Coordinates of C-alpha atoms in Angstrom, one line a residue:
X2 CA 4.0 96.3 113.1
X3 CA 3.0 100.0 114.1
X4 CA 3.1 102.7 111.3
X5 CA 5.8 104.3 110.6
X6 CA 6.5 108.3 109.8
X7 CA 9.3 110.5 109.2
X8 CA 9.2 113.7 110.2
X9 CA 11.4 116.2 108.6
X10 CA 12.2 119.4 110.2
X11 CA 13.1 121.6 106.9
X12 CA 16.3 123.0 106.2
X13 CA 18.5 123.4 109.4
X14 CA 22.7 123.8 110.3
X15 CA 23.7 126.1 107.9
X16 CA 20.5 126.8 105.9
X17 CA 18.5 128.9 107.9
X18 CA 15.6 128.5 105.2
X19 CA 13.5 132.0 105.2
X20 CA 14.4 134.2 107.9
X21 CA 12.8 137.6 108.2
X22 CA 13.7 140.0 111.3
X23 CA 15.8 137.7 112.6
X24 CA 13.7 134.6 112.7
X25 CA 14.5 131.7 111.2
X26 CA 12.4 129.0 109.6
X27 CA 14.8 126.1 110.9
X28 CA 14.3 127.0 114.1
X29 CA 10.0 126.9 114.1
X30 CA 10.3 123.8 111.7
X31 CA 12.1 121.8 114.3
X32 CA 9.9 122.9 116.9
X33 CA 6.8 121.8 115.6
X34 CA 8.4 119.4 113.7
X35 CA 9.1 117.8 117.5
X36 CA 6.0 118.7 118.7
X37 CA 3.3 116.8 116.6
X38 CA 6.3 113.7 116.5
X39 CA 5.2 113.6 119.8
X40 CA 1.9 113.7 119.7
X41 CA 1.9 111.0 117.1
X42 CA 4.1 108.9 119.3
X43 CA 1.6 109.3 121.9
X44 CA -0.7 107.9 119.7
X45 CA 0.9 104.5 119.0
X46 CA 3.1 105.5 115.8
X47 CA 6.7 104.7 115.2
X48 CA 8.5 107.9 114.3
X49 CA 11.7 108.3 113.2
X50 CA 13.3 112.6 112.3
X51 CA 15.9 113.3 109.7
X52 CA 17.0 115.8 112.4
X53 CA 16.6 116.6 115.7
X54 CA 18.6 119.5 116.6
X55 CA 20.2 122.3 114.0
X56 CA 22.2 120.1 111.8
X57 CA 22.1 120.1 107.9
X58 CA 21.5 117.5 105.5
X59 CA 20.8 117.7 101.8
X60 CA 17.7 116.9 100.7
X61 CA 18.3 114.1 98.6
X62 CA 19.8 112.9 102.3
X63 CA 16.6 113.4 103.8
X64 CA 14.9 111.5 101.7
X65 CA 17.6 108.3 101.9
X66 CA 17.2 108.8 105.5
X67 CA 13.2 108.3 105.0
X68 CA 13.5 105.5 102.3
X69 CA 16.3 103.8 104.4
X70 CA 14.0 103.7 107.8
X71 CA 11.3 102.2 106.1
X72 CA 8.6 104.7 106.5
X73 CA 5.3 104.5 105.6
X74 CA 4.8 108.3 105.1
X75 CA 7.4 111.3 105.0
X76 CA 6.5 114.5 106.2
X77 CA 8.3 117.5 105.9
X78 CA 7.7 120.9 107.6
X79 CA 8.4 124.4 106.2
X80 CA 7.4 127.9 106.3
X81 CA 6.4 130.2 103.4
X82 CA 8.0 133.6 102.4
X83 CA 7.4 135.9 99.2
X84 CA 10.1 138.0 98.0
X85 CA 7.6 141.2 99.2
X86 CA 7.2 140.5 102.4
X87 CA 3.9 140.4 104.0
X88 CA 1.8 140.3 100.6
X89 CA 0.6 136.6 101.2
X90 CA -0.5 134.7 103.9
X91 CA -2.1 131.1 105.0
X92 CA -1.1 127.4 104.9
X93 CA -0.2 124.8 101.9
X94 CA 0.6 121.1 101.7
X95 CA 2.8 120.2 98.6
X96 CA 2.4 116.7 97.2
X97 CA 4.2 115.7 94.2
X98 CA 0.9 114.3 92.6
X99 CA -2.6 115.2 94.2
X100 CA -4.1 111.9 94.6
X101 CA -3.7 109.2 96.8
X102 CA -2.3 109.1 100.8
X103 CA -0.7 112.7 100.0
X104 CA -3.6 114.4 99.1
X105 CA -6.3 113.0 101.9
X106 CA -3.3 114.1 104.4
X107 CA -2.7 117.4 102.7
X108 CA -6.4 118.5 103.2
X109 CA -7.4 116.9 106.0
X110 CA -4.1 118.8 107.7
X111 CA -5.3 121.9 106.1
X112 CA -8.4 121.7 107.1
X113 CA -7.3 121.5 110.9
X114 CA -5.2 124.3 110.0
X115 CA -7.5 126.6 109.1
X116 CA -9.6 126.0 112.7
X117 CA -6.2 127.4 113.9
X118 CA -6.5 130.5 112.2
X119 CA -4.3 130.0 108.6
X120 CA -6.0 131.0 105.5
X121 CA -6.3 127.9 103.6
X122 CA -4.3 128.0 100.2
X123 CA -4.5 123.9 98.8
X124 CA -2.7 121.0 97.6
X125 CA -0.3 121.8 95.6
X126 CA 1.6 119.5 92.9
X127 CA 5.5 120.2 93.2
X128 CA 7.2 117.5 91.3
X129 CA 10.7 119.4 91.3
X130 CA 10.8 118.7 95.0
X131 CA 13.5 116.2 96.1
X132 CA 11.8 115.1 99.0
X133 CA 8.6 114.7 97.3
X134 CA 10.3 113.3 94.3
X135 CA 12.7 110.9 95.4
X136 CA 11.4 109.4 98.8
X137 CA 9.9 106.1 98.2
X138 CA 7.1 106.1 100.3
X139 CA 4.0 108.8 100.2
X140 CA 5.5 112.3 100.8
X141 CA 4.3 115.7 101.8
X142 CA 5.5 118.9 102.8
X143 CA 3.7 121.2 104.8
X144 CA 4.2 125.0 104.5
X145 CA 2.7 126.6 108.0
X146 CA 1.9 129.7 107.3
X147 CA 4.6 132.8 106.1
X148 CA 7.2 133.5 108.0
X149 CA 7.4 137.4 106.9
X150 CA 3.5 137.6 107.7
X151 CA 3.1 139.4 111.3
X152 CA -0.5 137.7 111.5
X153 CA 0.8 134.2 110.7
X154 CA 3.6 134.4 113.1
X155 CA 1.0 135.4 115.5
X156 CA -1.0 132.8 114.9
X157 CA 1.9 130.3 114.9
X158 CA 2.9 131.3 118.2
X159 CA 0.2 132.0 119.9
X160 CA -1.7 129.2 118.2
X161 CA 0.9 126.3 118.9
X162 CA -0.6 123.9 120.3
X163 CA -3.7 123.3 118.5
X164 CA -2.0 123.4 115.2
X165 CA 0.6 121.0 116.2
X166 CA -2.2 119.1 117.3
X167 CA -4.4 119.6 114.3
X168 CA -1.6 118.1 112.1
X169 CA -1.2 115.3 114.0
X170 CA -4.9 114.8 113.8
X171 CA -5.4 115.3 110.2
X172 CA -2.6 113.1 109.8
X173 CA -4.1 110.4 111.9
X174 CA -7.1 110.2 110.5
X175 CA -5.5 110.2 106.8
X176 CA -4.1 106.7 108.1
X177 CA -7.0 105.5 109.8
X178 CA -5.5 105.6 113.2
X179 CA -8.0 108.6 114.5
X180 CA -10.0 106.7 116.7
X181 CA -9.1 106.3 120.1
X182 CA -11.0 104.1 122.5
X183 CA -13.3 106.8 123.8
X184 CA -13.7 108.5 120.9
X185 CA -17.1 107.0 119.2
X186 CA -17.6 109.1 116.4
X187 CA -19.2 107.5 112.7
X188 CA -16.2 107.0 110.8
X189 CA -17.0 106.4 107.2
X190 CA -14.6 104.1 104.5
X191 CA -14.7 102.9 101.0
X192 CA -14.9 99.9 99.9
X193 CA -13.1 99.1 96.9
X194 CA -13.7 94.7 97.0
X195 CA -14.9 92.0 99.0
X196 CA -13.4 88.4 98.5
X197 CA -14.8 84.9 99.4
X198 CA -10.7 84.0 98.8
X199 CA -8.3 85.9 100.7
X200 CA -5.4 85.6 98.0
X201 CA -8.0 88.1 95.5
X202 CA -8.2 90.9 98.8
X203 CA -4.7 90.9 99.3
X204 CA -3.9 91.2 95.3
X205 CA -6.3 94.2 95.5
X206 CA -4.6 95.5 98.7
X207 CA -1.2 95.2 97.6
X208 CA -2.3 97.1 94.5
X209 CA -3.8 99.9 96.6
X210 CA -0.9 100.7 98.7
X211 CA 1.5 100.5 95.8
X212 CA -0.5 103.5 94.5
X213 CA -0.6 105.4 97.8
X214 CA -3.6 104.7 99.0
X215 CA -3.9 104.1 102.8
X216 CA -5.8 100.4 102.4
X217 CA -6.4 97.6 104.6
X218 CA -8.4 94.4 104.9
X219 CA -11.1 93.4 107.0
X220 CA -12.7 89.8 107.5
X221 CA -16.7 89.9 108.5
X222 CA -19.0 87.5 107.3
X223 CA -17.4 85.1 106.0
X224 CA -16.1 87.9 103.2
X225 CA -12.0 90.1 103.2
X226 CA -13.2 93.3 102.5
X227 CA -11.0 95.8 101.1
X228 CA -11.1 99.0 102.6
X229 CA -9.5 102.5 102.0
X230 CA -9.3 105.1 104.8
X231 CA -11.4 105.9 108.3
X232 CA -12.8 109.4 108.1
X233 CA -14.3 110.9 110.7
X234 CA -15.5 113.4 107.8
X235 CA -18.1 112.3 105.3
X236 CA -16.7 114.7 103.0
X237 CA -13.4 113.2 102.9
X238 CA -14.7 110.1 102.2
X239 CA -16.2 111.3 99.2
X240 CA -13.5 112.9 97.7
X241 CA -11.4 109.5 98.6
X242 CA -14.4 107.6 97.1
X243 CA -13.9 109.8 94.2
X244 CA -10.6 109.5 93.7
X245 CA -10.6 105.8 93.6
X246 CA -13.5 105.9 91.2
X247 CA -11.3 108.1 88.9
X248 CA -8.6 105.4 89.1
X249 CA -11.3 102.7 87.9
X250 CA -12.0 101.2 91.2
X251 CA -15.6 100.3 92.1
X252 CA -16.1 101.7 95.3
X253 CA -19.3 102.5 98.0
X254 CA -18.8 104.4 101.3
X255 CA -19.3 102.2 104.2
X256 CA -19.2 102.8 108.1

């Protein structure tokens, strides 16, 4: 069955979300909302939008939508404003815990984000968040840079492109799903078991998606090892590694 994610162009219909000199946030969420849908499409993964022109929807119907289409991650796009317009700037990913599938997508996202051009401002824990709070699957929502920042629309414009596409990669590799044929780049995992009896790895898997975590089994050597993650970074792999450690796992970083 492919993977599954919903993609959730913020606000939209009657809530504009921020708007500042006549530009709405809606309108830029669906677009790039669309745009790295279908990148990930191109990529092999089943997407499904709460929206897909400028309707509205509450967000506790967003987040039925999501839990109703069986998703394996929700992902909802925003922009930022301050009440001063102009006095921040720069990208965020909010998570409603930072750990887990959430957080290895938040900063592998921002990280992609910042080779854009956004100023890179974290993970952020929001757990007052209906669509973080109340979708049933691992949720986050991405806020691309301030809409009442001149420099950040300029780089969202004029930038487009790559950071559509450096969301769909950072999300990608969060899953594991990175690698395409010609790509053969190291990618580094962590090992959190390895079973002589299948039922044990698939106890321990089931465990390890329960919590979030984007696991998976493979069988070499006569042995189901359990497996978390495909990084083309090593750094990521660490702070998975440590994650999982922090969670009482025993864990090593494999290739």
């Amino acid at each position: 069955m492919a993977y599954r994610i919903a993609i959730d162009p913020g606000h939209g219909g009657r809530d504009p979300g921020a708007v500042y000199e006549g530009r709405q946030e809606k309108d830029d969420n669906l677009e790039l909302a669309l745009a790295v849908g279908q990148l990930l499409e191109d990529r092999g993964i089943d997407v499904v939008y709460t929206r897909m022109d400028d309707v509205y929807n509450t967000p506790m119907e967003k987040a039925t939508m999501a839990n109703n289409s069986g998703a394996d991650l929700f992902v909802s796009f925003h922009r930022n404003a301050m009440p001063t317009p102009g006095s921040a700037s720069g990208a965020e990913v909010l998570v409603y815990e930072d750990e887990g599938l959430p957080a290895e997508v938040g900063r592998n996202v921002l990280s992609e984000l910042s080779e854009a051009g956004f100023t890179d401002r974290g993970v952020i824990e929001r757990k007052n968040l209906v669509v973080l709070r109340r979708t049933q699957m691992p949720a986050v929502l991405l806020e691309v840079g301030f809409i009442d920042n001149l420099q950040d629309n300029q780089t969202f414009d004029g930038e487009f492109d790559q950071i559509a596409q450096g969301i769909a990669e950072g999300i990608l590799e969060s899953v594991g799903m990175d690698k395409t044929p010609e790509d053969e780049r190291t990618l580094y995992r962590v090992q959190v078991g390895a079973f002589r009896e299948s039922e044990y790895a698939y106890d321990l898997l089931n465990q390890l998606l329960a919590a979030g975590y984007p696991a998976f089994i493979i069988y070499e050597d006569n042995l189901y090892r359990v497996q978390v993650g495909a990084f083309a970074r090593l750094e990521n792999a660490i702070r998975m590694e440590r994650d999982l450690r922090q969670a009482g796992y025993n864990t090593y970083i494999t290739t």
